[in-house]
XYZ file of C-alpha atoms in Angstrom:
506
model
C 113.054 -48.683 -45.816
C 110.293 -50.780 -44.394
C 108.025 -51.162 -41.403
C 108.503 -49.376 -38.113
C 106.331 -48.716 -35.047
C 103.961 -45.816 -35.577
C 104.828 -44.431 -32.131
C 108.164 -43.320 -33.506
C 106.660 -40.904 -36.020
C 107.068 -37.813 -33.835
C 110.376 -38.904 -32.345
C 112.421 -39.713 -35.403
C 112.785 -36.282 -37.103
C 114.265 -34.774 -33.924
C 117.201 -37.197 -34.082
C 118.468 -36.503 -37.581
C 117.484 -34.934 -40.870
C 117.203 -36.272 -44.396
C 120.177 -34.135 -45.407
C 122.309 -35.699 -42.667
C 121.494 -39.193 -43.906
C 122.188 -38.206 -47.520
C 125.434 -36.430 -46.645
C 126.690 -39.445 -44.709
C 125.877 -41.799 -47.598
C 127.480 -39.568 -50.230
C 130.625 -39.183 -48.121
C 130.823 -42.944 -47.651
C 130.399 -43.454 -51.393
C 133.239 -41.079 -52.242
C 135.700 -42.240 -49.569
C 135.059 -45.932 -48.868
C 134.215 -47.461 -52.227
C 137.062 -48.657 -54.393
C 137.729 -46.849 -57.653
C 137.263 -50.214 -59.347
C 133.790 -50.292 -60.811
C 133.176 -46.573 -60.490
C 131.801 -44.856 -63.539
C 133.329 -42.818 -66.322
C 132.024 -39.353 -65.463
C 132.187 -38.227 -69.090
C 129.530 -40.667 -70.260
C 128.105 -42.765 -67.386
C 125.722 -42.349 -64.452
C 124.464 -44.661 -61.718
C 122.033 -44.955 -58.800
C 122.933 -45.236 -55.119
C 121.217 -46.927 -52.169
C 122.336 -47.573 -48.612
C 121.294 -48.920 -45.220
C 122.284 -46.711 -42.290
C 122.504 -48.038 -38.733
C 121.094 -45.664 -36.125
C 122.273 -46.225 -32.564
C 121.025 -44.214 -29.614
C 123.984 -42.821 -27.743
C 124.603 -41.316 -24.333
C 125.959 -37.776 -24.235
C 129.442 -39.098 -23.426
C 129.830 -41.100 -26.618
C 130.879 -39.641 -29.993
C 128.246 -39.225 -32.686
C 128.217 -38.571 -36.402
C 126.470 -35.223 -36.058
C 128.229 -32.539 -34.017
C 124.910 -30.723 -33.679
C 123.365 -33.623 -31.747
C 124.571 -36.066 -29.160
C 121.643 -38.464 -29.209
C 122.442 -40.881 -32.058
C 125.364 -42.343 -33.952
C 124.900 -42.951 -37.669
C 126.878 -45.546 -39.606
C 126.538 -46.837 -43.158
C 126.486 -50.638 -42.902
C 125.535 -51.495 -46.493
C 125.698 -49.646 -49.800
C 124.955 -50.492 -53.416
C 125.102 -48.918 -56.856
C 123.709 -50.079 -60.179
C 120.836 -49.661 -62.623
C 120.670 -52.815 -64.739
C 119.088 -56.266 -64.990
C 120.143 -59.228 -67.077
C 117.880 -60.832 -69.676
C 115.822 -63.962 -69.033
C 118.019 -66.001 -71.335
C 121.053 -65.158 -69.182
C 119.521 -66.366 -65.930
C 121.130 -69.365 -64.255
C 119.539 -72.318 -62.477
C 122.668 -72.600 -60.334
C 122.081 -69.288 -58.565
C 125.477 -67.973 -59.635
C 124.254 -64.880 -61.528
C 122.881 -61.657 -60.043
C 119.678 -61.139 -62.028
C 118.881 -57.642 -60.752
C 121.687 -55.167 -60.089
C 119.629 -52.092 -59.263
C 121.109 -50.100 -56.393
C 118.374 -50.970 -53.890
C 118.906 -54.676 -54.599
C 122.700 -54.610 -54.330
C 122.404 -52.600 -51.095
C 119.873 -55.037 -49.657
C 122.045 -58.032 -50.454
C 125.031 -56.317 -48.910
C 122.869 -55.776 -45.834
C 122.155 -59.515 -45.736
C 125.893 -60.190 -45.658
C 126.200 -57.714 -42.789
C 123.405 -59.479 -40.874
C 125.011 -62.889 -41.434
C 128.246 -61.583 -39.943
C 126.411 -60.075 -36.973
C 124.595 -63.386 -36.415
C 127.897 -65.261 -36.340
C 129.239 -62.816 -33.778
C 126.104 -63.257 -31.657
C 126.325 -67.061 -31.845
C 129.962 -66.834 -30.722
C 128.855 -64.509 -27.888
C 130.959 -61.654 -29.204
C 130.083 -58.002 -29.724
C 127.071 -57.803 -32.049
C 123.999 -55.709 -32.778
C 121.991 -58.905 -32.142
C 121.340 -60.837 -28.949
C 120.629 -64.568 -29.068
C 117.267 -65.637 -27.664
C 117.036 -68.548 -25.243
C 113.487 -69.382 -26.291
C 113.577 -70.263 -29.963
C 117.124 -70.162 -31.292
C 116.607 -66.772 -32.901
C 118.328 -63.456 -32.356
C 116.779 -60.132 -31.445
C 117.990 -56.694 -32.422
C 119.260 -54.747 -29.435
C 116.744 -52.081 -28.347
C 118.933 -49.035 -29.033
C 119.585 -49.922 -32.692
C 117.479 -49.358 -35.816
C 118.058 -48.815 -39.531
C 117.226 -46.253 -42.214
C 117.033 -47.078 -45.922
C 118.316 -44.383 -48.315
C 118.084 -44.048 -52.099
C 119.533 -41.348 -54.327
C 116.483 -41.580 -56.583
C 112.854 -42.585 -56.319
C 112.255 -46.299 -57.034
C 111.625 -46.909 -60.706
C 108.074 -47.787 -61.641
C 104.995 -46.329 -59.997
C 106.906 -44.134 -57.530
C 108.568 -42.331 -60.436
C 105.388 -41.611 -62.413
C 105.021 -37.950 -61.511
C 101.896 -35.993 -62.558
C 102.430 -32.733 -64.378
C 101.417 -29.500 -62.749
C 98.299 -27.873 -64.182
C 100.290 -25.253 -66.099
C 102.514 -27.968 -67.635
C 99.726 -30.113 -69.055
C 99.519 -30.179 -72.826
C 97.457 -32.530 -74.972
C 99.347 -35.552 -76.220
C 97.458 -37.333 -79.008
C 98.035 -40.973 -79.806
C 101.151 -41.622 -81.814
C 100.888 -43.563 -85.025
C 103.517 -44.853 -87.380
C 102.097 -42.754 -90.197
C 102.256 -39.536 -88.186
C 105.710 -39.919 -86.661
C 107.500 -42.328 -88.918
C 109.191 -43.591 -85.769
C 106.737 -46.150 -84.393
C 107.713 -49.537 -85.715
C 107.816 -53.175 -84.820
C 110.859 -55.302 -85.138
C 111.303 -58.956 -84.353
C 114.016 -60.380 -82.152
C 113.904 -64.148 -82.434
C 110.226 -64.918 -81.740
C 109.592 -61.916 -79.493
C 108.401 -58.464 -80.610
C 108.605 -55.054 -79.077
C 107.664 -51.514 -79.981
C 109.912 -48.507 -80.440
C 108.321 -45.188 -79.604
C 109.810 -42.045 -81.020
C 110.829 -39.042 -78.950
C 108.427 -36.401 -77.774
C 108.945 -32.684 -77.413
C 106.550 -32.115 -74.531
C 109.188 -32.340 -71.815
C 111.992 -29.833 -72.048
C 113.441 -30.090 -68.563
C 114.718 -33.683 -68.558
C 114.666 -35.166 -72.069
C 115.255 -38.702 -70.775
C 112.604 -38.345 -68.101
C 109.599 -38.025 -70.394
C 108.018 -41.271 -69.326
C 108.040 -40.164 -65.713
C 105.531 -37.393 -66.442
C 101.769 -37.747 -66.762
C 99.033 -36.212 -68.869
C 95.409 -35.821 -67.975
C 93.619 -38.390 -70.045
C 94.232 -42.127 -69.933
C 93.024 -42.318 -73.518
C 96.297 -40.771 -74.640
C 98.416 -43.864 -73.998
C 99.049 -46.209 -76.886
C 100.953 -49.407 -76.136
C 100.958 -52.321 -78.562
C 102.707 -55.071 -76.644
C 102.947 -55.849 -72.958
C 104.120 -58.821 -70.978
C 101.767 -61.232 -69.274
C 102.618 -63.877 -66.745
C 101.448 -67.447 -66.324
C 100.796 -68.724 -62.819
C 103.963 -70.763 -63.094
C 105.938 -67.533 -63.259
C 106.886 -67.811 -66.925
C 106.971 -64.582 -68.864
C 105.247 -64.521 -72.255
C 104.312 -61.913 -74.817
C 100.770 -60.767 -75.313
C 98.916 -58.054 -77.233
C 96.743 -55.648 -75.291
C 95.695 -52.024 -75.499
C 94.685 -49.417 -72.992
C 90.990 -48.738 -73.369
C 89.090 -45.506 -72.984
C 89.787 -44.612 -69.390
C 88.844 -48.029 -67.990
C 90.958 -49.611 -65.277
C 93.114 -52.189 -67.005
C 93.647 -54.455 -64.040
C 91.600 -55.200 -60.918
C 94.653 -54.865 -58.677
C 95.209 -52.077 -56.174
C 94.799 -48.587 -57.613
C 93.518 -50.033 -60.898
C 97.005 -50.582 -62.249
C 98.235 -52.139 -65.457
C 101.725 -53.585 -65.574
C 103.429 -52.448 -68.776
C 107.010 -53.564 -69.315
C 109.130 -50.705 -70.604
C 112.798 -51.189 -71.378
C 114.761 -47.955 -71.312
C 118.486 -48.027 -70.736
C 118.419 -44.412 -69.623
C 116.222 -45.148 -66.611
C 116.469 -48.810 -65.695
C 116.585 -52.070 -67.561
C 112.981 -53.035 -66.906
C 110.129 -51.144 -65.371
C 106.437 -51.551 -64.693
C 104.295 -48.511 -65.343
C 101.038 -48.290 -63.357
C 97.969 -46.436 -64.519
C 96.106 -45.072 -61.538
C 92.317 -45.025 -61.747
C 91.789 -42.610 -58.874
C 93.732 -39.731 -60.418
C 92.595 -40.371 -64.019
C 96.156 -39.962 -65.206
C 98.141 -42.135 -67.568
C 101.890 -41.992 -68.033
C 103.295 -40.228 -71.053
C 105.707 -42.833 -72.413
C 108.659 -41.974 -74.624
C 112.031 -43.492 -75.400
C 113.023 -46.556 -77.373
C 112.325 -50.091 -76.210
C 115.383 -52.310 -76.061
C 114.298 -55.347 -78.057
C 117.438 -57.309 -77.223
C 116.427 -57.331 -73.571
C 112.678 -57.724 -74.078
C 112.619 -61.113 -72.372
C 113.825 -59.798 -69.050
C 112.302 -61.398 -65.974
C 112.733 -58.633 -63.419
C 109.701 -56.463 -62.806
C 109.622 -53.169 -60.964
C 106.507 -52.670 -58.870
C 107.796 -50.304 -56.208
C 111.000 -52.238 -55.686
C 111.242 -50.704 -52.260
C 108.426 -53.027 -51.123
C 110.531 -56.014 -52.050
C 113.522 -54.457 -50.315
C 111.583 -54.329 -47.081
C 109.509 -57.480 -47.260
C 112.358 -59.695 -48.363
C 114.960 -58.218 -46.047
C 113.824 -56.917 -42.711
C 110.373 -58.143 -41.631
C 108.555 -56.061 -39.065
C 105.722 -56.337 -36.596
C 105.109 -57.982 -33.245
C 106.134 -61.612 -32.945
C 105.485 -64.637 -30.774
C 108.991 -65.606 -29.570
C 107.896 -69.189 -28.948
C 106.412 -69.806 -32.386
C 108.653 -71.520 -34.965
C 109.014 -70.549 -38.589
C 108.158 -66.881 -38.182
C 109.597 -64.630 -40.898
C 113.064 -65.807 -41.725
C 114.811 -68.331 -39.552
C 117.482 -66.612 -37.478
C 116.467 -62.979 -36.999
C 113.441 -61.533 -35.244
C 111.930 -58.242 -36.409
C 114.316 -55.375 -37.146
C 113.330 -51.761 -36.588
C 113.665 -49.936 -39.861
C 112.853 -46.252 -39.775
C 111.638 -43.891 -42.532
C 112.944 -44.013 -46.066
C 115.093 -41.153 -47.324
C 115.362 -40.112 -50.948
C 118.053 -37.819 -52.348
C 117.461 -34.711 -54.440
C 115.816 -35.834 -57.706
C 112.491 -35.513 -59.560
C 110.168 -36.265 -56.637
C 106.459 -36.265 -55.946
C 105.206 -37.097 -52.468
C 101.806 -38.212 -53.740
C 103.388 -40.659 -56.190
C 105.693 -42.055 -53.501
C 102.823 -42.550 -51.064
C 100.676 -44.143 -53.748
C 103.409 -46.596 -54.702
C 104.815 -47.427 -51.277
C 101.962 -46.911 -48.813
C 98.552 -46.877 -50.474
C 98.995 -50.097 -52.411
C 99.401 -52.017 -49.165
C 96.939 -50.280 -46.852
C 94.081 -52.620 -47.740
C 95.957 -55.897 -47.157
C 94.246 -58.313 -44.764
C 94.509 -61.969 -43.715
C 98.170 -61.693 -42.773
C 99.642 -64.069 -40.182
C 99.372 -62.543 -36.723
C 103.113 -61.796 -36.651
C 102.660 -59.363 -39.548
C 100.727 -56.141 -39.880
C 100.636 -53.173 -42.229
C 102.661 -50.249 -40.880
C 102.885 -46.632 -41.891
C 106.217 -45.111 -42.822
C 107.597 -41.616 -43.161
C 109.085 -40.643 -46.526
C 111.522 -37.740 -46.571
C 113.464 -36.082 -49.380
C 116.943 -34.626 -49.024
C 117.957 -31.486 -50.869
C 121.438 -32.901 -51.509
C 121.986 -34.304 -54.988
C 124.024 -37.410 -55.781
C 127.017 -36.168 -57.774
C 127.141 -39.257 -59.987
C 123.410 -39.348 -60.630
C 121.995 -38.842 -64.111
C 120.480 -35.399 -63.522
C 123.521 -34.063 -61.699
C 125.872 -35.101 -64.494
C 123.487 -33.867 -67.187
C 123.700 -30.382 -65.727
C 127.468 -30.291 -66.239
C 129.104 -29.384 -69.540
C 131.687 -32.158 -69.437
C 129.517 -35.072 -70.578
C 128.716 -36.254 -74.059
C 124.923 -36.348 -74.098
C 124.870 -38.518 -77.215
C 126.718 -41.364 -75.478
C 125.394 -40.816 -71.934
C 124.518 -44.272 -70.545
C 124.085 -46.028 -67.184
C 127.243 -47.570 -65.769
C 127.544 -51.268 -66.608
C 129.099 -52.162 -63.251
C 127.272 -52.606 -59.949
C 128.951 -52.221 -56.561
C 127.904 -53.789 -53.276
C 129.645 -52.881 -50.019
C 128.936 -53.988 -46.458
C 130.492 -53.539 -43.036
C 132.166 -56.943 -42.688
C 135.874 -57.597 -41.999
C 136.521 -59.875 -44.985
C 135.836 -58.970 -48.627
C 133.440 -56.087 -47.906
C 133.472 -54.870 -51.520
C 131.957 -56.649 -54.502
C 131.933 -55.348 -58.079
C 129.908 -57.143 -60.740
C 129.180 -56.731 -64.439
C 126.364 -58.568 -66.218
C 125.673 -60.532 -63.036
C 129.216 -61.912 -62.629
C 132.267 -60.743 -60.718
C 134.018 -57.965 -62.600
C 136.936 -59.360 -64.581
C 135.546 -62.899 -64.843
C 136.574 -64.441 -68.170
C 134.482 -66.800 -70.264
C 136.800 -69.613 -69.234
C 135.725 -69.443 -65.585
C 132.041 -68.574 -66.070
C 129.921 -71.123 -64.238
C 132.560 -71.700 -61.559
C 132.643 -70.271 -58.007
C 135.555 -68.035 -59.039
C 133.240 -66.046 -61.318
C 130.513 -65.489 -58.749
C 129.591 -62.173 -57.261
C 129.496 -62.337 -53.468
C 125.857 -61.235 -53.534
C 124.507 -63.856 -55.947
C 121.987 -66.342 -54.517
C 124.492 -69.194 -54.467
C 127.037 -67.231 -52.419
C 124.441 -65.911 -49.974
C 123.104 -69.458 -49.572
C 126.628 -70.687 -48.885
C 127.066 -68.030 -46.193
C 123.713 -68.958 -44.673
C 124.591 -72.642 -44.455
C 127.971 -71.783 -42.986
C 126.118 -69.761 -40.367
C 124.211 -72.869 -39.285
C 127.448 -74.664 -38.425
C 127.791 -72.331 -35.430
C 124.616 -73.798 -33.922
C 123.947 -77.276 -32.614
C 120.692 -78.909 -33.701
C 119.118 -78.153 -30.321
C 119.954 -74.459 -30.553
C 118.649 -74.003 -34.083
C 115.205 -72.523 -34.735
C 112.634 -75.305 -35.050
C 112.139 -74.453 -38.723
C 115.776 -75.400 -39.383
C 115.898 -78.701 -37.505
C 114.581 -80.622 -40.486
C 117.500 -82.571 -41.921
C 115.695 -82.996 -45.243
C 116.229 -79.332 -46.131
C 118.737 -79.334 -48.964
C 117.918 -76.818 -51.680
C 117.802 -73.032 -51.649
C 114.030 -73.076 -52.175
C 113.347 -75.632 -49.425
C 115.149 -73.467 -46.884
C 113.149 -70.408 -47.971
C 109.910 -72.383 -47.975
C 110.555 -73.547 -44.398
C 109.954 -69.969 -43.178
C 106.253 -70.757 -43.345
C 104.683 -67.631 -41.860
C 106.859 -65.340 -43.918
C 105.910 -67.187 -47.107
C 102.231 -66.953 -46.187
C 102.499 -63.206 -45.614
C 104.441 -62.623 -48.837
C 101.874 -64.625 -50.833
C 99.028 -62.539 -49.393
C 100.838 -59.318 -50.308
C 101.288 -60.493 -53.879
C 97.694 -61.690 -54.214
C 96.152 -58.537 -52.783
C 98.520 -55.769 -53.870
C 100.984 -56.963 -56.495
C 99.104 -59.393 -58.691
C 101.386 -58.663 -61.656
C 104.556 -59.443 -59.708
C 106.643 -61.838 -61.767
C 107.876 -64.800 -59.752
C 111.081 -66.568 -60.584
C 110.237 -70.069 -61.859
C 110.901 -72.585 -59.102
C 113.376 -74.564 -61.184
C 115.717 -71.564 -60.871
C 115.706 -72.018 -57.070
C 116.482 -75.721 -56.741
C 120.263 -75.466 -56.448
C 122.131 -76.720 -53.386
């Protein structure tokens, strides 16, 4: 899900429905993914995300939907997962997957798919991309676009859903004396807070923090994470004051790091000043993972901005976006059946970026269409909770993450704790233990891609022979980096950046 031309708003819904996209993704999940890495249905759940290729078809060609003969739909990348690793487990060699949430594993699988399509284009074979004669880049063929699908709303702001008027009940501040369950405990030199359960949400006991109450004075949080400009994550003590915006960023948001293994490993909760609502937080903080680096500020923004840049481009200008691919047309986002609030989704995904200015001329803020399917993911948390076969006391997110992409060699990747599933301690730190979607492996594929181009045919941004490290190659995409920095400064000021020494591998 990311930018697309506004002119397509009225045209897109006539081509397919949200249920068609969801049905295709769920069928692909159940038939194409290996049983290896799939969850134990008696005690585990997971999240699902996918990228679907949409190709306009003539009436003589077969299509996915028998009801229409105008498009063909194909899943080209899919991911599952709901976990992050801790900061202490991060690697400076790029051989660990730090964030294994479904939208991230799907996006990285999509990158592998694009690399393969680029190779095919460079070899002048059948590809969704056509090589440009002007600047060494490739353009997406005009009859192809993509749709991003998720089985659940992105964790963080998009999943903070206000209560209906009839559901609102006062929620006074919790104190250790009143509940006997609010306590501090130290893990090494870092502290976190455990908040006892609440009885105000009967429908989804593990979803309490997704609901809101009326007054922002009702939130009591003792410790949050703050970030130095260098990107380092440190602990700090703050409190939410009487209804005052806690941060000058868009929508008056405060980033509060909540660890909850039932939802996702790390989340950022935003308090919105315009709706005078603060999230009702419940569930225990995981102190063992309190040093995690990954932050969730509408992760779908990162999925779009870091994967498929959009907007009009100057084909003769070097260093625009990433190096080898021009803009890709990515259509509306689809979300499966789950707790969903359109206002929260728009606030998190659209409104936070509407005010952004000073972008390079190749970039602009686009509107998107957000649709919800009525089809539920069978291995999602809420779907499994409704069955009588699970043990609710031991119901946990699946430890494994799966990434699949439409490539001929090694399309499937299963990882646990950031490494390839089955990797033993003896081989940790070696290429044999790497997931195919870790930074080091994607960087290897990227550099292999460059061998198909002579120096004269490469984009100008890649003709510098001094480029050696992962970060230097990313930094060379100058206009993209400028745009991404503006987005972070104006909309996501609490976004935690990976320290640069974690990006210096070759």
